[in-house]
């Protein structure tokens, strides 16, 4: 098995990593870069716990090969807060009570941030649609949806 | 409880922010799989049985052992002791027989997960396939093959009643009054058989555990665990070692819902690590394994008969339950018991007969799941009540209010019911959905209907399940609370911080409650299950905080030459009501206070300790289920929905869901509401979508692709949560638990609403679009 | 017993520099190499052990596979590597081929659609593919680069069975072309899943309708059905009926019934054959009605 040397930026810092062909972006983040905020809930593209931004768009990092990420720009949950200042959706999900066990939260926040980036004032239906790939078993979602609404309102 | 509990509070009944949330939104929170172990880490995989029932004839591990990178291969030969939470009926790895598909047969540790996986493929196992049991009613019959011929010899506590030489591993009976004599007096009788399928917990974090064994044989286990202490105990038992040689460390957990209580896969890395010469060994379940190799919620077949007089007053309830326990029922036997002693549902009825039987089958192993049998029980009993109310011609809400259990009633086990707010719960939710008013559907091809259900549930646990806590003060007057109960998302760390702050008299912000739970340093807690923490651990924390408070006040009283009664702690200051002097807790709680002129010192580092254990639960008679106090208490509640059924597809849309629960006292109302909302959605998901499709013991849908759970697109437009507070006499500030209850009534509530909308009863979950549509078709409602 | 690997099994990632190189490699490693775009089907199969491969060949970014081009005379070309989200929001597609957007939008989740592609959906040849029907009724043609050079493959003869197509080792689909949609065309895709969104289809119904002077009814309707036969199904009798008879509620019901009769679904974990048959009827009726309403507005 051969390794591929890739250079990419993760949360703004440049990384050089040697990865085997079957390694996913998720595995690389967690195992090679010790960025364990991004979670593995299924390894099959279904749960969204592994969602990260790749070149500005959310992807299931378990459904991307690390080798494909040469030159890519990745943002994980660890990269959302800037200089200790929480991203607005991080703040509103706290305020609305949208976190329980917290395992879905990193992926949920990334999907929410991506939604607000492309659509700063989404309707409730648009929020639901944008988060449909992020499973949460604890909260029942309503407070997460309110958190995204609140974040949108706060940035108007 | 001292009088200190009655004074005005600033921390109780207040929605304080969660203490664990910032780390969770920044990705800093450490879950078990996030812990770094360095290069020495080995990865475990498991060889599993492909058959539901078979004799193991031969295992050949030689090829696996020869694979480069493989460090350890173990089989059942290596671990001869049985284990199990209640009934000790299972081994870590199957020894002579396998009894469910996915049962561990051998384990491998290698330098990578990939190599370990390859090695399991190289293990050869020869089986002789045996006929299986795939239905609990058949399993309980004399015709069924015996799955555990040794059942009569298994170690079991005195409140579980196995029937040797059958597949019934617990038969719990209730005999109250005379059901048989009552039928003739009934004006209406309903008889119906309900089937509830197996479902999965589906925490988004799959199970993961890492074990390491040092040179002296001391075992450390890091696990995503709801019950580190119970796991320590169970591992000790299965390995025949003292508890002191085992340490379990449980970081934050990504959802449990009961699946991470007791012990299942955690024993595997421990067993392998014992042969791995100091290497940590990590074992994580894939999502697919998560579905069928670990604890599942048992299936249930309930044959129910209920009757009432002409005024709608209940006269008799008969409930014969066959629990589909799976290949092992070490935990399932107690779910059966809980299902039995609550088997009438929350109804006052003079004649009750319950038979609750845990039946071995060749299905996945049943374990605790949010509600501990109560969702399954209520699915049948509450629908049966709805049918009965219709038969006698009474509005269901009226019928319920006439028949629900009230303070002073002798419930089915003979226990006297305590104060409960169930009627108020019914009022709240019926008002919320405009009960009794038929409202038009949103489109011609839709039908609209409303549903209502009630519930009760008691913590299901050994009579003497205990809690303990330590409250430690620091130089800066901050407070560290040490507990053994887990934060599994329900907010227990936050509630405990509120209880400690209030009891001690310090600001909430100065209290720290943090994981991981570590059996070496954390005080004992039985398990984080049964919705018991706020009540039981809450009492322990309160007692520990009061102990610390007393030590501080005694110290200051001595230093100031005052009476302790004249002193109080407020906002982090000790104040004297008499002299109006005050002193900050800073420094004095560690260094003490100098006597005048430094003639000496009083005090010393302050640590308070406290515990709690119910001492009043009595045993129940084996033949009648009667006893003075079966359980510690019941939390009750009600739920109502307003929904539409699409006649073209059978899909339902929930317009509004309202839930109300009597929590005694909401320590943190917002967290209580969060539990209620999240629980409703989990209940709704299990009601509409979820079913482990088992064909000859093989799960057909072990992934998110075909085991669907609710998403953001499926939740009701409006979800409302109401809190009712009829205080619990021995709860902190009157609190009792509510973690599990919100999903208990949901299946029945939705089934009742679908019936109201369409006139067709779909009684067995999942209430899928397909099932509803085909039922409408068969009933001629659609063509 | 379904018991997939924890991660992807050992394999190598190949990133060829040209279509020629990719095609050669794939032809030389027939049976042990596959091309991939988003990989959302490939990775799942590999993890499940349904496929055992030595190589995954990344054919994204080669010769025009990354672009969408629209020409008001010639029609639309979607590069094979274009992720579905770009299709969904592309202004020319939203304006001229809204059916493609509508269908693609029902696939999985937003984040998955940043990887999943329409060509991947077609080449995967699942009868449940959500975008296949839209591509069929819009007259999509695949542009293929193979060992013997370039060729085109119409979708009408592309599918050979579940997971089976006419493609052979070394064939790489570079894009899918669509003619201009018929004047006045209106489309509709109705997907029935277990969840409201994100599930695979129990049944999917695609309808495209447009005025057509050559038919007796004055209209032509094209219909494609997902998840009710081994390959995407075109119920031709239903289509003919709608061309022959004056369009009315009754004709629509008759056509829906004909679609139901044409469907040959199976029982599987997602739904029973019986339910699927009824759903073909009800959803075809609904889709036809929706389209008909818009055509006559
Ligand atoms: C979580 C999840 C949810 C899903 N939900 C849906 C859904 O709702 N609806 C739906 O229709 N599908 C769904 N899918 C399936 C899948 O996402 C779609 O089929 C997708 O369109 C595939 O595109 P891709 O680019 O990822 O394909 P790939 O995985 O890259 O390829 C798919 C197949 O096509 C072949 N192939 C790819 N590119 C080429 C090429 N250029 N030339 C020749 N052959 C090629 C591959 O060898 C492979 O056989 C889902 C998948 C996942 C993982
Ligand atoms: S881990 Fe990637 S979607 Fe579940
Ligand atoms: S908070 Fe637990 S899964 Fe979402």
PDB file of C-alpha atoms in Angstrom, chain B residues 477-618:
ATOM      1  CA  UNK B 477     -13.959  29.610  47.582  1.00  0.00           C
ATOM      2  CA  UNK B 478     -14.885  27.590  44.537  1.00  0.00           C
ATOM      3  CA  UNK B 479     -16.524  24.260  45.123  1.00  0.00           C
ATOM      4  CA  UNK B 480     -15.797  20.945  43.465  1.00  0.00           C
ATOM      5  CA  UNK B 481     -18.543  18.363  43.557  1.00  0.00           C
ATOM      6  CA  UNK B 482     -17.423  14.779  43.120  1.00  0.00           C
ATOM      7  CA  UNK B 483     -20.057  12.327  42.024  1.00  0.00           C
ATOM      8  CA  UNK B 484     -20.244   8.933  40.377  1.00  0.00           C
ATOM      9  CA  UNK B 485     -23.319   9.629  38.261  1.00  0.00           C
ATOM     10  CA  UNK B 486     -22.782  10.367  34.628  1.00  0.00           C
ATOM     11  CA  UNK B 487     -23.563  13.356  32.412  1.00  0.00           C
ATOM     12  CA  UNK B 488     -25.202  11.671  29.447  1.00  0.00           C
ATOM     13  CA  UNK B 489     -26.757  14.759  28.000  1.00  0.00           C
ATOM     14  CA  UNK B 490     -29.610  15.028  30.465  1.00  0.00           C
ATOM     15  CA  UNK B 491     -27.874  17.821  32.350  1.00  0.00           C
ATOM     16  CA  UNK B 492     -27.128  16.067  35.615  1.00  0.00           C
ATOM     17  CA  UNK B 493     -23.859  17.926  36.187  1.00  0.00           C
ATOM     18  CA  UNK B 494     -25.746  21.206  35.965  1.00  0.00           C
ATOM     19  CA  UNK B 495     -28.535  20.101  38.290  1.00  0.00           C
ATOM     20  CA  UNK B 496     -25.971  18.837  40.811  1.00  0.00           C
ATOM     21  CA  UNK B 497     -24.142  22.159  40.695  1.00  0.00           C
ATOM     22  CA  UNK B 498     -27.442  23.910  41.438  1.00  0.00           C
ATOM     23  CA  UNK B 499     -28.193  21.594  44.343  1.00  0.00           C
ATOM     24  CA  UNK B 500     -24.704  22.007  45.798  1.00  0.00           C
ATOM     25  CA  UNK B 501     -24.762  25.787  45.390  1.00  0.00           C
ATOM     26  CA  UNK B 502     -28.129  26.068  47.043  1.00  0.00           C
ATOM     27  CA  UNK B 503     -27.338  23.709  49.905  1.00  0.00           C
ATOM     28  CA  UNK B 504     -24.014  25.290  50.636  1.00  0.00           C
ATOM     29  CA  UNK B 505     -24.936  28.918  50.099  1.00  0.00           C
ATOM     30  CA  UNK B 506     -22.474  29.745  47.335  1.00  0.00           C
ATOM     31  CA  UNK B 507     -22.996  31.203  43.861  1.00  0.00           C
ATOM     32  CA  UNK B 508     -23.844  28.634  41.174  1.00  0.00           C
ATOM     33  CA  UNK B 509     -20.916  29.875  39.088  1.00  0.00           C
ATOM     34  CA  UNK B 510     -18.448  28.885  41.784  1.00  0.00           C
ATOM     35  CA  UNK B 511     -19.445  25.213  41.680  1.00  0.00           C
ATOM     36  CA  UNK B 512     -17.598  22.815  39.386  1.00  0.00           C
ATOM     37  CA  UNK B 513     -18.972  19.443  38.413  1.00  0.00           C
ATOM     38  CA  UNK B 514     -16.829  17.717  35.850  1.00  0.00           C
ATOM     39  CA  UNK B 515     -16.043  14.339  34.444  1.00  0.00           C
ATOM     40  CA  UNK B 516     -14.595  11.941  33.820  1.00  0.00           C
ATOM     41  CA  UNK B 517     -16.191   9.674  36.363  1.00  0.00           C
ATOM     42  CA  UNK B 518     -13.386   7.550  37.740  1.00  0.00           C
ATOM     43  CA  UNK B 519     -14.133   4.654  40.063  1.00  0.00           C
ATOM     44  CA  UNK B 520     -10.787   5.259  41.719  1.00  0.00           C
ATOM     45  CA  UNK B 521     -11.638   8.813  42.806  1.00  0.00           C
ATOM     46  CA  UNK B 522     -15.339   9.353  42.318  1.00  0.00           C
ATOM     47  CA  UNK B 523     -17.714   8.355  45.073  1.00  0.00           C
ATOM     48  CA  UNK B 524     -19.952   5.357  44.467  1.00  0.00           C
ATOM     49  CA  UNK B 525     -23.050   5.595  42.329  1.00  0.00           C
ATOM     50  CA  UNK B 526     -25.045   2.518  41.364  1.00  0.00           C
ATOM     51  CA  UNK B 527     -25.795   3.456  37.740  1.00  0.00           C
ATOM     52  CA  UNK B 528     -26.936   6.428  35.663  1.00  0.00           C
ATOM     53  CA  UNK B 529     -30.244   4.849  34.764  1.00  0.00           C
ATOM     54  CA  UNK B 530     -33.865   4.738  35.887  1.00  0.00           C
ATOM     55  CA  UNK B 531     -34.265   8.538  35.965  1.00  0.00           C
ATOM     56  CA  UNK B 532     -32.902   8.296  39.490  1.00  0.00           C
ATOM     57  CA  UNK B 533     -30.009  10.780  39.571  1.00  0.00           C
ATOM     58  CA  UNK B 534     -31.779  14.057  40.348  1.00  0.00           C
ATOM     59  CA  UNK B 535     -33.602  12.336  43.142  1.00  0.00           C
ATOM     60  CA  UNK B 536     -31.013   9.902  44.515  1.00  0.00           C
ATOM     61  CA  UNK B 537     -27.690  11.518  43.651  1.00  0.00           C
ATOM     62  CA  UNK B 538     -29.341  14.885  44.234  1.00  0.00           C
ATOM     63  CA  UNK B 539     -30.011  13.825  47.817  1.00  0.00           C
ATOM     64  CA  UNK B 540     -26.415  12.640  48.209  1.00  0.00           C
ATOM     65  CA  UNK B 541     -25.027  15.908  46.852  1.00  0.00           C
ATOM     66  CA  UNK B 542     -27.356  17.866  49.069  1.00  0.00           C
ATOM     67  CA  UNK B 543     -26.272  15.856  52.100  1.00  0.00           C
ATOM     68  CA  UNK B 544     -22.610  16.294  51.215  1.00  0.00           C
ATOM     69  CA  UNK B 545     -23.067  20.020  50.733  1.00  0.00           C
ATOM     70  CA  UNK B 546     -24.941  20.309  54.017  1.00  0.00           C
ATOM     71  CA  UNK B 547     -22.116  18.388  55.687  1.00  0.00           C
ATOM     72  CA  UNK B 548     -19.564  20.826  54.287  1.00  0.00           C
ATOM     73  CA  UNK B 549     -21.785  23.703  55.295  1.00  0.00           C
ATOM     74  CA  UNK B 550     -21.978  22.430  58.830  1.00  0.00           C
ATOM     75  CA  UNK B 551     -18.208  22.072  59.028  1.00  0.00           C
ATOM     76  CA  UNK B 552     -17.713  25.630  57.815  1.00  0.00           C
ATOM     77  CA  UNK B 553     -20.276  27.069  60.173  1.00  0.00           C
ATOM     78  CA  UNK B 554     -18.924  25.135  63.130  1.00  0.00           C
ATOM     79  CA  UNK B 555     -15.464  26.411  62.352  1.00  0.00           C
ATOM     80  CA  UNK B 556     -16.545  30.025  62.095  1.00  0.00           C
ATOM     81  CA  UNK B 557     -18.755  29.698  65.174  1.00  0.00           C
ATOM     82  CA  UNK B 558     -15.813  28.442  67.132  1.00  0.00           C
ATOM     83  CA  UNK B 559     -13.513  31.170  65.837  1.00  0.00           C
ATOM     84  CA  UNK B 560     -16.067  33.887  66.538  1.00  0.00           C
ATOM     85  CA  UNK B 561     -17.358  32.426  69.735  1.00  0.00           C
ATOM     86  CA  UNK B 562     -20.898  32.338  68.356  1.00  0.00           C
ATOM     87  CA  UNK B 563     -23.613  29.758  68.166  1.00  0.00           C
ATOM     88  CA  UNK B 564     -23.844  27.854  64.854  1.00  0.00           C
ATOM     89  CA  UNK B 565     -27.587  28.560  64.742  1.00  0.00           C
ATOM     90  CA  UNK B 566     -26.874  32.259  64.402  1.00  0.00           C
ATOM     91  CA  UNK B 567     -24.681  31.768  61.357  1.00  0.00           C
ATOM     92  CA  UNK B 568     -25.544  31.196  57.744  1.00  0.00           C
ATOM     93  CA  UNK B 569     -23.723  30.980  54.446  1.00  0.00           C
ATOM     94  CA  UNK B 570     -24.897  33.278  51.696  1.00  0.00           C
ATOM     95  CA  UNK B 571     -23.332  34.027  48.355  1.00  0.00           C
ATOM     96  CA  UNK B 572     -20.024  32.606  49.489  1.00  0.00           C
ATOM     97  CA  UNK B 573     -19.899  34.485  52.786  1.00  0.00           C
ATOM     98  CA  UNK B 574     -20.489  33.255  56.290  1.00  0.00           C
ATOM     99  CA  UNK B 575     -22.706  35.784  57.977  1.00  0.00           C
ATOM    100  CA  UNK B 576     -23.839  36.188  61.515  1.00  0.00           C
ATOM    101  CA  UNK B 577     -27.430  37.197  62.025  1.00  0.00           C
ATOM    102  CA  UNK B 578     -26.504  38.232  65.498  1.00  0.00           C
ATOM    103  CA  UNK B 579     -23.411  40.378  65.058  1.00  0.00           C
ATOM    104  CA  UNK B 580     -23.948  41.093  61.353  1.00  0.00           C
ATOM    105  CA  UNK B 581     -20.319  40.193  60.795  1.00  0.00           C
ATOM    106  CA  UNK B 582     -19.382  38.359  57.644  1.00  0.00           C
ATOM    107  CA  UNK B 583     -16.368  36.566  56.254  1.00  0.00           C
ATOM    108  CA  UNK B 584     -15.613  35.302  52.781  1.00  0.00           C
ATOM    109  CA  UNK B 585     -15.146  31.581  52.338  1.00  0.00           C
ATOM    110  CA  UNK B 586     -11.921  32.363  50.526  1.00  0.00           C
ATOM    111  CA  UNK B 587      -8.876  30.791  52.138  1.00  0.00           C
ATOM    112  CA  UNK B 588     -10.663  29.881  55.371  1.00  0.00           C
ATOM    113  CA  UNK B 589     -12.146  26.753  53.787  1.00  0.00           C
ATOM    114  CA  UNK B 590      -8.634  25.425  53.254  1.00  0.00           C
ATOM    115  CA  UNK B 591      -6.385  27.180  55.759  1.00  0.00           C
ATOM    116  CA  UNK B 592      -8.827  27.567  58.600  1.00  0.00           C
ATOM    117  CA  UNK B 593      -9.186  30.676  60.765  1.00  0.00           C
ATOM    118  CA  UNK B 594      -6.621  32.003  63.220  1.00  0.00           C
ATOM    119  CA  UNK B 595      -7.735  32.424  66.781  1.00  0.00           C
ATOM    120  CA  UNK B 596      -7.440  35.906  68.273  1.00  0.00           C
ATOM    121  CA  UNK B 597      -3.795  36.986  68.515  1.00  0.00           C
ATOM    122  CA  UNK B 598      -2.788  33.953  66.536  1.00  0.00           C
ATOM    123  CA  UNK B 599      -3.033  31.869  69.639  1.00  0.00           C
ATOM    124  CA  UNK B 600      -3.820  28.973  67.386  1.00  0.00           C
ATOM    125  CA  UNK B 601      -6.117  27.968  64.528  1.00  0.00           C
ATOM    126  CA  UNK B 602      -9.481  26.406  64.010  1.00  0.00           C
ATOM    127  CA  UNK B 603     -10.748  24.469  61.020  1.00  0.00           C
ATOM    128  CA  UNK B 604      -8.890  22.856  58.170  1.00  0.00           C
ATOM    129  CA  UNK B 605      -9.591  21.916  54.548  1.00  0.00           C
ATOM    130  CA  UNK B 606     -13.326  21.445  54.169  1.00  0.00           C
ATOM    131  CA  UNK B 607     -14.726  18.328  52.545  1.00  0.00           C
ATOM    132  CA  UNK B 608     -18.322  17.325  52.960  1.00  0.00           C
ATOM    133  CA  UNK B 609     -19.584  13.865  52.304  1.00  0.00           C
ATOM    134  CA  UNK B 610     -23.069  12.562  51.875  1.00  0.00           C
ATOM    135  CA  UNK B 611     -24.964   9.574  50.673  1.00  0.00           C
ATOM    136  CA  UNK B 612     -28.434   8.387  49.964  1.00  0.00           C
ATOM    137  CA  UNK B 613     -30.022   4.994  49.717  1.00  0.00           C
ATOM    138  CA  UNK B 614     -33.698   4.144  49.871  1.00  0.00           C
ATOM    139  CA  UNK B 615     -34.242   1.843  52.823  1.00  0.00           C
ATOM    140  CA  UNK B 616     -37.960   1.274  52.602  1.00  0.00           C
ATOM    141  CA  UNK B 617     -38.522  -0.836  49.507  1.00  0.00           C
ATOM    142  CA  UNK B 618     -39.907  -4.231  50.417  1.00  0.00           C
TER     143      UNK B 618
END
